[in-house]
Structures are given as C-alpha cells and as structure tokens.
CSV table of C-alpha atoms (C1' of nucleotides) in Angstrom, one decimal:
chain,number,residue,atom,x,y,z
A,273,UNK,CA,74.1,88.5,112.1
A,274,UNK,CA,73.0,90.2,115.0
A,275,UNK,CA,70.4,92.9,114.4
A,276,UNK,CA,68.7,96.3,116.7
A,277,UNK,CA,66.1,94.0,117.8
A,278,UNK,CA,68.3,91.2,119.0
A,279,UNK,CA,70.4,93.4,121.1
A,280,UNK,CA,68.9,94.0,123.9
A,281,UNK,CA,66.9,97.0,124.7
A,282,UNK,CA,65.9,100.2,123.1
A,283,UNK,CA,68.7,102.8,122.2
A,284,UNK,CA,68.5,106.0,120.9
A,285,UNK,CA,70.5,106.5,117.8
A,286,UNK,CA,71.2,102.6,116.7
A,287,UNK,CA,69.5,102.9,114.1
A,288,UNK,CA,70.5,106.1,112.7
A,289,UNK,CA,74.3,104.4,113.4
A,290,UNK,CA,73.2,101.7,111.2
A,291,UNK,CA,72.1,103.4,107.9
A,292,UNK,CA,74.5,105.5,108.6
A,293,UNK,CA,77.5,102.3,108.7
A,294,UNK,CA,75.3,100.6,105.3
A,295,UNK,CA,75.5,104.3,103.5
A,296,UNK,CA,79.6,104.9,104.3
A,297,UNK,CA,80.4,100.9,103.1
A,298,UNK,CA,78.2,101.0,99.9
A,299,UNK,CA,80.0,104.5,99.4
A,300,UNK,CA,83.7,103.1,100.0
A,301,UNK,CA,82.6,100.3,97.9
A,302,UNK,CA,81.0,103.2,94.8
A,303,UNK,CA,84.3,105.6,95.4
A,304,UNK,CA,86.6,102.4,95.0
A,305,UNK,CA,85.7,101.2,91.6
A,306,UNK,CA,84.9,104.8,89.7
A,307,UNK,CA,86.1,107.4,91.2
A,308,UNK,CA,84.7,110.8,93.6
A,309,UNK,CA,83.2,111.7,90.0
A,310,UNK,CA,82.6,108.7,88.5
A,311,UNK,CA,80.5,107.7,91.9
A,312,UNK,CA,77.0,108.2,92.1
A,313,UNK,CA,74.7,108.7,95.1
A,314,UNK,CA,71.5,106.9,93.5
A,315,UNK,CA,74.5,103.7,92.5
A,316,UNK,CA,75.2,104.3,96.6
A,317,UNK,CA,72.1,104.2,97.7
A,318,UNK,CA,70.6,100.9,95.5
A,319,UNK,CA,73.7,99.1,96.7
A,320,UNK,CA,72.6,100.1,100.6
A,321,UNK,CA,69.1,99.3,100.1
A,322,UNK,CA,67.7,103.0,101.0
A,323,UNK,CA,66.5,105.6,99.2
A,324,UNK,CA,68.2,108.4,97.6
A,325,UNK,CA,67.2,111.4,99.4
A,326,UNK,CA,68.4,109.1,102.8
A,327,UNK,CA,72.1,109.7,102.1
A,328,UNK,CA,71.3,113.6,102.4
A,329,UNK,CA,69.9,113.3,106.0
A,330,UNK,CA,72.9,111.2,106.8
A,331,UNK,CA,75.7,113.4,104.4
A,332,UNK,CA,75.0,117.3,103.9
A,333,UNK,CA,76.5,116.3,100.2
A,334,UNK,CA,78.4,113.8,97.9
A,335,UNK,CA,80.9,115.9,99.0
A,336,UNK,CA,81.3,115.6,102.6
A,337,UNK,CA,79.9,111.6,102.1
A,338,UNK,CA,83.3,110.8,100.2
A,339,UNK,CA,85.3,113.1,102.8
A,340,UNK,CA,83.4,110.4,105.8
A,341,UNK,CA,84.9,107.6,103.9
A,342,UNK,CA,87.8,108.6,103.2
A,343,UNK,CA,88.7,109.5,106.8
A,344,UNK,CA,87.8,105.6,108.1
A,345,UNK,CA,89.9,104.6,105.2
A,346,UNK,CA,93.2,107.0,106.9
A,347,UNK,CA,92.4,105.9,110.3
A,348,UNK,CA,92.9,102.4,109.1
A,349,UNK,CA,95.6,102.8,107.2
A,350,UNK,CA,97.6,104.7,110.1
A,351,UNK,CA,97.0,101.4,111.9
A,352,UNK,CA,99.3,99.1,109.9
A,353,UNK,CA,101.3,102.3,108.8
A,354,UNK,CA,102.8,103.0,112.6
A,355,UNK,CA,103.5,99.2,112.8
A,356,UNK,CA,106.9,100.2,111.4
A,357,UNK,CA,108.1,102.2,114.7
A,358,UNK,CA,110.9,99.3,116.5
A,359,UNK,CA,114.1,99.8,117.1
A,360,UNK,CA,114.4,96.2,117.4
A,361,UNK,CA,116.1,94.4,114.5
A,362,UNK,CA,115.7,95.3,111.1
A,363,UNK,CA,114.6,91.7,109.7
A,364,UNK,CA,112.1,91.6,112.5
A,365,UNK,CA,110.7,94.7,111.9
A,366,UNK,CA,110.7,94.6,108.1
A,367,UNK,CA,108.7,91.4,108.4
A,368,UNK,CA,106.1,92.0,110.8
A,369,UNK,CA,105.5,95.5,108.5
A,370,UNK,CA,105.4,93.7,105.2
A,371,UNK,CA,103.3,90.9,106.9
A,372,UNK,CA,100.8,94.1,107.9
A,373,UNK,CA,100.9,95.5,104.9
A,374,UNK,CA,99.9,92.1,102.9
A,375,UNK,CA,97.2,91.9,105.9
A,376,UNK,CA,95.8,94.5,105.3
A,377,UNK,CA,96.0,94.2,101.0
A,378,UNK,CA,93.8,91.2,101.9
A,379,UNK,CA,91.8,92.6,104.4
A,380,UNK,CA,91.0,96.1,103.3
A,381,UNK,CA,91.0,95.6,99.4
A,382,UNK,CA,88.7,98.2,98.9
A,383,UNK,CA,90.4,100.8,101.1
A,384,UNK,CA,93.6,100.4,99.6
A,385,UNK,CA,92.1,101.1,96.3
A,386,UNK,CA,90.6,104.1,97.0
A,387,UNK,CA,93.7,105.7,98.8
A,388,UNK,CA,95.1,104.5,95.4
A,389,UNK,CA,92.6,106.1,93.1
A,390,UNK,CA,92.7,109.0,95.3
A,391,UNK,CA,96.5,109.8,94.3
A,392,UNK,CA,96.3,108.4,90.9
A,393,UNK,CA,94.1,111.1,90.4
A,394,UNK,CA,97.0,114.1,92.5
A,395,UNK,CA,95.4,113.4,96.0
A,396,UNK,CA,92.9,116.4,95.9
A,397,UNK,CA,91.1,115.6,98.8
A,398,UNK,CA,94.2,114.2,100.8
A,399,UNK,CA,96.5,117.2,101.1
A,400,UNK,CA,95.6,118.0,104.9
A,401,UNK,CA,96.7,114.5,105.4
A,402,UNK,CA,99.3,114.3,103.6
A,403,UNK,CA,101.0,117.1,104.8
A,404,UNK,CA,100.4,116.8,108.4
A,405,UNK,CA,101.8,113.4,110.4
A,406,UNK,CA,102.9,111.9,107.3
A,407,UNK,CA,105.9,113.9,106.8
A,408,UNK,CA,106.9,113.5,110.3
A,409,UNK,CA,106.5,109.4,110.1
A,410,UNK,CA,108.6,109.5,106.8
A,411,UNK,CA,111.4,111.2,108.2
A,412,UNK,CA,111.4,109.1,111.0
A,413,UNK,CA,111.6,105.8,109.9
A,414,UNK,CA,113.9,107.4,107.0
A,415,UNK,CA,116.7,108.0,110.2
A,416,UNK,CA,115.7,104.4,111.6
A,417,UNK,CA,117.0,102.9,108.2
A,418,UNK,CA,120.3,105.7,108.7
A,419,UNK,CA,121.0,104.4,111.7
A,420,UNK,CA,120.8,101.0,110.5
A,421,UNK,CA,123.0,101.5,107.6
A,422,UNK,CA,125.0,103.3,109.6
A,423,UNK,CA,125.5,100.3,111.8
A,424,UNK,CA,126.4,97.8,109.5
A,425,UNK,CA,123.1,96.4,110.1
A,426,UNK,CA,122.3,96.8,106.4
A,427,UNK,CA,123.6,97.9,102.8
A,428,UNK,CA,123.8,101.5,102.1
A,429,UNK,CA,120.7,102.7,99.7
A,430,UNK,CA,118.3,105.3,99.9
A,431,UNK,CA,115.9,104.3,102.7
A,432,UNK,CA,113.0,106.5,100.5
A,433,UNK,CA,113.4,103.6,97.5
A,434,UNK,CA,113.2,101.3,100.2
A,435,UNK,CA,110.0,102.1,102.0
A,436,UNK,CA,108.5,103.1,98.4
A,437,UNK,CA,109.2,99.3,96.8
A,438,UNK,CA,107.4,97.9,100.1
A,439,UNK,CA,104.4,100.3,99.8
A,440,UNK,CA,104.3,99.5,95.9
A,441,UNK,CA,104.4,95.4,96.4
A,442,UNK,CA,102.0,94.6,98.9
A,443,UNK,CA,99.5,97.0,98.3
A,444,UNK,CA,99.8,95.5,94.5
A,445,UNK,CA,98.0,92.4,95.4
A,446,UNK,CA,94.8,94.5,96.6
A,447,UNK,CA,95.0,97.0,93.7
A,448,UNK,CA,95.8,95.3,90.3
A,449,UNK,CA,94.2,92.1,91.5
A,450,UNK,CA,92.0,91.5,88.4
A,451,UNK,CA,95.7,91.5,86.5
A,452,UNK,CA,97.1,89.2,89.3
A,453,UNK,CA,94.2,86.6,89.1
A,454,UNK,CA,95.0,86.4,85.0
A,455,UNK,CA,98.6,85.9,84.8
A,456,UNK,CA,98.1,82.9,87.5
A,457,UNK,CA,94.9,82.0,86.3
A,458,UNK,CA,93.0,81.4,89.0
A,459,UNK,CA,89.9,82.5,90.4
A,460,UNK,CA,90.5,84.7,93.7
A,461,UNK,CA,93.1,85.3,96.1
A,462,UNK,CA,93.3,83.1,98.8
A,463,UNK,CA,94.9,83.7,102.3
A,464,UNK,CA,97.7,81.5,101.3
A,465,UNK,CA,98.1,83.2,98.5
A,466,UNK,CA,98.8,86.4,100.0
A,467,UNK,CA,101.5,84.8,102.7
A,468,UNK,CA,102.9,83.5,100.0
A,469,UNK,CA,103.9,86.8,98.6
A,470,UNK,CA,104.3,88.5,101.5
A,471,UNK,CA,107.3,85.2,102.1
A,472,UNK,CA,108.2,86.2,98.4
A,473,UNK,CA,108.5,90.2,99.2
A,474,UNK,CA,109.9,89.4,102.5
A,475,UNK,CA,112.6,87.0,100.8
A,476,UNK,CA,113.5,89.8,98.8
A,477,UNK,CA,113.4,93.0,100.5
A,478,UNK,CA,115.7,91.2,103.4
A,479,UNK,CA,118.9,89.6,101.1
A,480,UNK,CA,118.1,92.6,98.4
A,481,UNK,CA,119.2,95.0,101.6
A,482,UNK,CA,121.4,93.0,103.4
A,483,UNK,CA,119.7,92.5,106.2
A,484,UNK,CA,121.0,89.7,108.4
A,485,UNK,CA,117.7,87.4,109.0
B,143,UNK,CA,106.9,122.0,66.8
B,144,UNK,CA,105.5,121.8,62.6
B,145,UNK,CA,101.8,122.1,61.8
B,146,UNK,CA,99.6,121.6,58.5
B,147,UNK,CA,100.7,124.6,56.8
B,148,UNK,CA,104.6,124.1,57.6
B,149,UNK,CA,104.7,120.6,56.4
B,150,UNK,CA,104.5,121.1,52.4
B,151,UNK,CA,101.6,120.3,49.5
B,152,UNK,CA,97.9,119.4,51.1
B,153,UNK,CA,97.6,115.7,51.9
B,154,UNK,CA,93.8,115.1,52.2
B,155,UNK,CA,92.7,113.7,56.0
B,156,UNK,CA,96.2,115.7,57.8
B,157,UNK,CA,93.9,117.5,59.5
B,158,UNK,CA,91.7,115.5,60.5
B,159,UNK,CA,94.4,113.2,61.9
B,160,UNK,CA,95.6,116.0,63.9
B,161,UNK,CA,92.1,117.3,65.3
B,162,UNK,CA,91.8,113.4,66.3
B,163,UNK,CA,95.0,112.9,68.1
B,164,UNK,CA,94.5,116.1,69.8
B,165,UNK,CA,91.4,114.8,70.9
B,166,UNK,CA,93.1,111.8,71.9
B,167,UNK,CA,96.0,113.3,74.1
B,168,UNK,CA,93.1,115.4,75.9
B,169,UNK,CA,91.0,112.3,76.7
B,170,UNK,CA,94.1,110.2,78.0
B,171,UNK,CA,94.7,112.9,80.4
B,172,UNK,CA,91.1,113.5,81.6
B,173,UNK,CA,90.2,109.4,81.2
B,174,UNK,CA,93.6,109.1,83.8
B,175,UNK,CA,92.4,111.5,86.4
B,176,UNK,CA,89.0,110.9,86.4
B,177,UNK,CA,88.5,107.6,84.7
B,178,UNK,CA,85.3,106.3,82.6
B,179,UNK,CA,82.6,107.7,84.1
B,180,UNK,CA,84.3,110.5,86.5
B,181,UNK,CA,85.6,112.1,82.7
B,182,UNK,CA,83.2,114.4,80.5
B,183,UNK,CA,83.1,115.1,77.5
B,184,UNK,CA,83.5,118.8,77.9
B,185,UNK,CA,85.8,118.6,79.7
B,186,UNK,CA,87.8,116.7,76.8
B,187,UNK,CA,86.6,119.6,74.2
B,188,UNK,CA,87.6,122.8,76.3
B,189,UNK,CA,91.4,120.3,77.0
B,190,UNK,CA,91.4,119.7,73.2
B,191,UNK,CA,90.5,122.9,72.4
B,192,UNK,CA,87.5,121.9,70.4
B,193,UNK,CA,83.6,121.9,70.3
B,194,UNK,CA,82.3,119.7,72.0
B,195,UNK,CA,80.3,118.0,69.0
B,196,UNK,CA,83.4,117.7,67.4
B,197,UNK,CA,83.9,115.2,69.0
B,198,UNK,CA,81.6,113.1,68.6
B,199,UNK,CA,82.6,113.6,64.5
B,200,UNK,CA,85.4,111.4,65.3
B,201,UNK,CA,84.7,109.4,67.9
B,202,UNK,CA,80.7,107.7,67.9
B,203,UNK,CA,79.9,107.9,71.8
B,204,UNK,CA,82.4,108.1,74.3
B,205,UNK,CA,82.5,104.7,75.2
B,206,UNK,CA,84.3,103.9,71.8
B,207,UNK,CA,86.7,107.5,72.4
B,208,UNK,CA,87.9,105.3,75.6
B,209,UNK,CA,88.6,102.6,73.9
B,210,UNK,CA,90.8,104.4,71.0
B,211,UNK,CA,92.4,105.5,74.2
B,212,UNK,CA,92.9,102.4,76.0
B,213,UNK,CA,94.3,101.1,73.0
B,214,UNK,CA,97.4,104.0,72.5
B,215,UNK,CA,97.8,103.3,76.2
B,216,UNK,CA,98.3,99.4,75.3
B,217,UNK,CA,99.9,99.3,72.0
B,218,UNK,CA,103.1,101.4,74.7
B,219,UNK,CA,102.5,99.1,76.9
B,220,UNK,CA,103.7,96.3,74.9
B,221,UNK,CA,106.4,97.6,73.3
B,222,UNK,CA,108.2,97.6,77.6
B,223,UNK,CA,106.2,94.0,78.1
B,224,UNK,CA,108.3,92.2,75.5
B,225,UNK,CA,112.0,94.1,76.8
B,226,UNK,CA,111.4,91.0,79.3
B,227,UNK,CA,112.0,88.3,76.2
B,228,UNK,CA,116.1,87.8,76.3
B,229,UNK,CA,118.2,84.6,77.2
B,230,UNK,CA,120.5,86.4,78.2
B,231,UNK,CA,121.9,86.4,81.6
B,232,UNK,CA,119.1,87.0,84.9
B,233,UNK,CA,121.5,89.8,85.9
B,234,UNK,CA,121.2,92.2,82.0
B,235,UNK,CA,117.9,91.1,81.5
B,236,UNK,CA,116.4,91.9,85.0
B,237,UNK,CA,118.7,95.1,84.4
B,238,UNK,CA,117.5,96.4,81.3
B,239,UNK,CA,113.5,95.2,82.3
B,240,UNK,CA,113.8,97.9,84.8
B,241,UNK,CA,115.3,100.6,83.3
B,242,UNK,CA,112.8,100.2,80.8
B,243,UNK,CA,109.9,100.6,83.3
B,244,UNK,CA,111.3,103.4,85.2
B,245,UNK,CA,111.6,104.5,81.6
B,246,UNK,CA,108.3,103.8,80.7
B,247,UNK,CA,106.8,105.6,84.4
B,248,UNK,CA,108.8,108.5,83.3
B,249,UNK,CA,107.8,109.1,80.4
B,250,UNK,CA,104.7,108.5,80.1
B,251,UNK,CA,103.0,108.9,83.7
B,252,UNK,CA,99.3,109.8,82.5
B,253,UNK,CA,99.6,106.0,80.0
B,254,UNK,CA,100.6,103.9,83.4
B,255,UNK,CA,97.7,105.9,85.4
B,256,UNK,CA,95.1,105.2,83.4
B,257,UNK,CA,95.9,101.4,83.3
B,258,UNK,CA,96.3,101.6,87.1
B,259,UNK,CA,92.8,103.0,87.3
B,260,UNK,CA,91.4,100.4,84.7
B,261,UNK,CA,92.8,97.4,86.9
B,262,UNK,CA,91.6,99.3,90.0
B,263,UNK,CA,88.1,99.1,88.7
B,264,UNK,CA,88.3,95.7,87.9
B,265,UNK,CA,89.2,96.1,84.1
B,266,UNK,CA,86.1,96.0,82.8
B,267,UNK,CA,87.2,97.2,79.3
B,268,UNK,CA,90.5,95.1,79.6
B,269,UNK,CA,89.2,91.8,79.6
B,270,UNK,CA,89.6,90.9,75.7
B,271,UNK,CA,93.5,92.3,76.0
B,272,UNK,CA,93.8,90.5,79.3
B,273,UNK,CA,92.8,87.0,78.4
B,274,UNK,CA,94.8,87.3,74.7
B,275,UNK,CA,98.8,87.7,74.4
B,276,UNK,CA,98.8,88.1,78.1
B,277,UNK,CA,98.4,85.1,79.5
B,278,UNK,CA,100.9,83.3,76.9
B,279,UNK,CA,103.8,86.4,77.7
B,280,UNK,CA,103.1,85.9,81.4
B,281,UNK,CA,103.5,82.2,81.1
B,282,UNK,CA,106.6,82.0,78.8
B,283,UNK,CA,108.2,84.8,81.5
B,284,UNK,CA,107.3,82.4,84.1
B,285,UNK,CA,109.7,79.4,82.7
B,286,UNK,CA,112.3,81.8,82.0
B,287,UNK,CA,112.7,82.6,85.2
B,288,UNK,CA,112.4,78.9,85.9
B,289,UNK,CA,115.1,78.1,83.8
B,290,UNK,CA,117.3,80.0,85.4
B,291,UNK,CA,116.9,78.5,88.6
B,292,UNK,CA,116.8,75.1,87.9
B,293,UNK,CA,120.7,76.2,86.5
B,294,UNK,CA,121.6,77.9,89.7
B,295,UNK,CA,121.4,81.6,88.3
B,296,UNK,CA,118.7,82.5,90.7
B,297,UNK,CA,117.1,81.6,93.9
B,298,UNK,CA,114.0,79.1,94.6
B,299,UNK,CA,111.6,82.6,94.4
B,300,UNK,CA,108.3,82.1,92.8
B,301,UNK,CA,108.6,83.9,89.4
B,302,UNK,CA,105.5,85.3,89.9
B,303,UNK,CA,106.1,87.5,92.9
B,304,UNK,CA,109.3,88.5,91.0
B,305,UNK,CA,107.2,89.5,88.3
B,306,UNK,CA,104.5,91.5,90.2
B,307,UNK,CA,107.0,92.9,92.6
B,308,UNK,CA,108.9,94.7,89.5
B,309,UNK,CA,105.9,95.9,87.8
B,310,UNK,CA,104.7,96.8,91.2
B,311,UNK,CA,107.9,99.1,92.3
B,312,UNK,CA,108.5,100.7,88.9
B,313,UNK,CA,104.7,101.5,88.4
B,314,UNK,CA,104.8,103.0,91.1
B,315,UNK,CA,106.9,106.0,90.5
B,316,UNK,CA,103.9,107.2,88.3
B,317,UNK,CA,100.6,106.1,89.7
B,318,UNK,CA,101.6,107.4,93.2
B,319,UNK,CA,103.7,110.1,92.1
B,320,UNK,CA,102.2,112.5,94.7
B,321,UNK,CA,103.0,110.7,98.0
B,322,UNK,CA,106.6,110.5,96.7
B,323,UNK,CA,106.0,114.2,96.4
B,324,UNK,CA,105.3,114.8,99.6
B,325,UNK,CA,107.5,111.9,101.2
B,326,UNK,CA,110.7,113.6,99.4
B,327,UNK,CA,109.3,117.3,99.7
B,328,UNK,CA,110.5,117.8,96.4
B,329,UNK,CA,108.7,119.3,94.2
B,330,UNK,CA,109.0,117.2,91.1
B,331,UNK,CA,110.5,113.8,89.9
B,332,UNK,CA,113.7,114.5,88.2
B,333,UNK,CA,115.4,112.5,85.2
B,334,UNK,CA,117.9,111.7,88.0
B,335,UNK,CA,115.6,111.0,90.6
B,336,UNK,CA,114.0,108.4,88.3
B,337,UNK,CA,117.7,106.5,87.8
B,338,UNK,CA,118.1,106.0,91.4
B,339,UNK,CA,115.0,104.7,92.3
B,340,UNK,CA,115.8,102.6,88.9
B,341,UNK,CA,119.4,101.6,90.9
B,342,UNK,CA,117.8,100.7,93.8
B,343,UNK,CA,114.9,98.5,92.4
B,344,UNK,CA,117.9,96.6,90.6
B,345,UNK,CA,119.9,97.0,93.3
B,346,UNK,CA,117.1,95.3,95.7
B,347,UNK,CA,115.9,92.8,92.9
B,348,UNK,CA,119.0,91.2,91.6
B,349,UNK,CA,121.1,90.5,95.8
B,350,UNK,CA,117.4,89.5,96.6
B,351,UNK,CA,116.9,87.1,93.9
B,352,UNK,CA,120.6,86.2,94.2
B,353,UNK,CA,121.9,86.8,91.1
B,354,UNK,CA,125.2,87.3,90.4
B,355,UNK,CA,126.2,90.9,88.9
C,99,DG,C1',84.3,119.4,57.9
C,100,DT,C1',82.9,122.5,61.2
C,101,DC,C1',80.4,124.5,64.8
C,102,DT,C1',75.7,126.3,67.1
C,103,DA,C1',72.0,125.3,68.9
C,104,DT,C1',69.2,121.3,71.1
C,105,DA,C1',67.0,117.6,72.4
C,106,DT,C1',67.4,113.7,76.0
C,107,DT,C1',68.7,111.6,79.8
C,108,DC,C1',70.6,111.9,84.3
C,109,DT,C1',72.7,113.3,88.5
C,110,DG,C1',72.6,116.0,92.8
C,111,DA,C1',69.3,117.8,95.8
C,112,DT,C1',65.4,119.1,98.0
C,113,DA,C1',60.1,120.0,99.2
C,114,DG,C1',57.2,117.7,101.4
C,115,DA,C1',53.4,113.9,102.5
C,116,DC,C1',53.3,110.1,106.2
D,20,DG,C1',63.1,109.6,111.5
D,21,DT,C1',61.4,107.7,106.3
D,22,DC,C1',60.3,108.1,101.4
D,23,DT,C1',57.7,109.6,97.1
D,24,DA,C1',57.9,113.4,94.0
D,25,DT,C1',60.6,116.5,91.8
D,26,DC,C1',64.0,120.1,90.7
D,27,DA,C1',67.4,122.8,88.6
D,28,DG,C1',71.8,121.6,86.5
D,29,DA,C1',75.1,119.3,83.8
D,30,DA,C1',75.6,115.5,80.9
D,31,DT,C1',75.9,112.8,76.3
D,32,DA,C1',74.6,112.8,71.8
D,33,DT,C1',72.5,114.7,67.8
D,34,DA,C1',70.5,118.0,64.1
D,35,DG,C1',71.2,121.4,61.0
D,36,DA,C1',73.3,126.0,59.8
D,37,DC,C1',77.1,126.8,57.0
DNA sequence: GTCTATATTCTGATAGAC
DNA sequence: GTCTATCAGAATATAGAC
C-alpha cells in the first residue's frame, strides 16, 4: 500500500483527501450496519482512527456526512444501472446485466446494504435522486422489453416485475448474506458462489421469460 | 373495534395485555424503520400513546422489548415458511408458496422490513433462531427439490438459488416499496398489484425451472 | 397499575490550545 | 491542520408520588 511519503513530492490537500476518504469509508460501513440514526460519530471516528472532532472538520454535520456517503454509493450504483442499455439480443443484454449486478453485490456489499437500509426506511434521503433520472431510466428500459415482446423475442410478461426480480435476486446475495451463509452452511461467499448464483438466476430468468439463448 | 368495556366482565390482566400489545405494535414499526439503535423509547411511547416510563413497566429494557418484537415477527414468519412442505406436484407446491410469501409481504410489510433490517445489520440478534430449526428446514426443502430433479419434474438447478430467488422476489415488494412505487408511478401498492406480482414470479420461476404446469 | 420527575449516560457539535 | 476538553441536548432507565 502506498502512503503519502512514497508518492513523491508534496501535493497540497493530499492528506486532507486521504483522511476524508478514510472517514467516508468508515461511515459507509457504520451507516450500512446501523442506519442513519443508529450510527454514531464516535464509532465512525474510532473505525477511521481519527479523533471525533476531526470528522466535523471535514463534514459540517452528521447529515452532510451521510449525504456524501450516499452520493458515493449512488454514483457506483448508476454505473451498473446503465449496463442494461443495449439494443442487442435480450439474452445477451440480460445476461450481462445480471452478471454486472451480481458482481456489484460481491465487490460492493456495503454500498448495496446502505441503499437497502435507505429503501426499507422509506427512502427519506433519496427522493431527489429517485424522482430525477431514475423514472426516465425505468421507462426507457420498460419500452425495450416491450419491443422484445412485440418482436416475439420474449413472453408477454410485465417488464416491471422482471426488472424487480432481477434486482431482488442479485441484491439478495449482498443484503441477506447472513441468511445465505447459514442456509448453505458456509463461512463466506466465495467468488465461485457468486458465479454460480448468477448462472442460476440467468438460467431461470431467461428460460422463464421465454428468451432463446 | 372492541374495547375492554365492550367485552363483558372484568378479566384480570386484560388492560395489561392491551397496553403491551399497543407498545409492541408501535415498537415494531419504529424498529422496522430505524433499526435497533436508531429507534428511541421516546418515539415508541409517543406512537403507542403511553408515557415513556410505562414501557419499562412492561419490558425491562430496550433490548428485551426488541427481543419480544422480533419473537412475534419470527412466529409469523414461520407460518409462511412451512407452507413449502408438501410432497405434491412442484407446480402446486411452489405456486402456493409464492402466493403465501407475496401475501405476507402485503399483509405484514413491517414484519418483513424488521427481518430485513436485522439481516442487513448482520443478524446480531437472530443467531439462536437461525442456528436452530432453520438449517434443518432448509436442508429438508433442498432434498424435496432434489427428488423433483431426480424424477425429471424440474431442470437441474441448484435448489438453494431457487429458494433464495423466491424469497428475494417476494420480500422485495414489502422491503423496497418506495422504489417500486416510484418506478411504477403509483401512490400505493394495491391488492391487485400484489396478485400481478405473484403471477409474474410464478410464471418465471416455474417455466424457468422447467416445471410443467 | 399509572404517571411525573429525575438520575445518569451518551451523542452531536464546538471552543480553543498547540 | 490537528487534537483535547467540554457543552447542551437527548437517550435509557429509575424513583417515588398517586
């Protein structure tokens, strides 16, 4: 791991950025685990190994820290979101999307959990985000499915439920990890486990929607 | 709604039970929304319309109140859990189970959310429950699927992923309600919406697993 | 059994030394 | 820029009147 000393000449603001990132990382884990109200600045500070007061040096208050964490998460989220955008064959598009979603659950589980916690709480801090691009994105994706149905490339199923099913199934492996670990009697979810999950989900969704592959 | 006055003769402990239930109901909503740490006794008391101190008269402390709420939730949960127990045709068994699960999401959304919040937090208060009957239940259900596969009644898919997919898809309509409302541009999920969801999920799962129906 | 008042601990936020 | 010390308010929990 590189430190500020090994990176060559002094660059103003580098330490500041590093501390900020450390705090954001610790905050993400804490908020994902305990929610906005349940998380404490004390625990975030301990986890980031900075004095509690320093958090207020980088972020004006708890809500603004949470907002920054959420913003980071949503940016990551959007990247995966937009994978479902091609006009290729449905089998390819959905396979790639399911792989991308499962991969996100594997590589960014806390981001997934943070988002889930927000949703379960009624999404009080997400209204702006959800009203914005999100509705448009969903409508556009819906019409892609509808054109597939019109072309006889998939069965006549309400596309909304297909999308919800893909979201639900893929996010489950991040959000409900404890349940999966106990059910499958394993200690942790390996990369192979995620690959197997994606494979099963793809098989069921594609065949279940009558998509040829 | 019947009150203690309309129920006839005095019965010792009835007022006590009613207050206890009121508090439990308010606590379930509060814990489901804000998690264990995020929920406050103050807000639970206000919501249940009792003085804050009275909660401590019925429950020794916050953790024990949470335990009681969780116990109620898990009892409800188990009822639906056991619907997947028949040795009939897979199409019937899975259809009934999916209907039961979707119905639970519709009639007990807060119970679903409470359970989800616990899971996302790492299930710190569920270890006893999950270690117990749960593992056995899951193993038994897995072997039912395996016998179906052996009899050629369904495709060769890892049963664990099928079960996770059913859980994820059905619970999604309770846990991620805000997202669904915004995506579908509706104000609330009607009973018909749940019926449609169940129908789509059944269609995809059954066909996707190669189960004849 | 029920409520008011209060003890005690904790949380978010700030002041000010270095 | 960083940390120690500390404040005001809120949280859990209890004591004790009625």
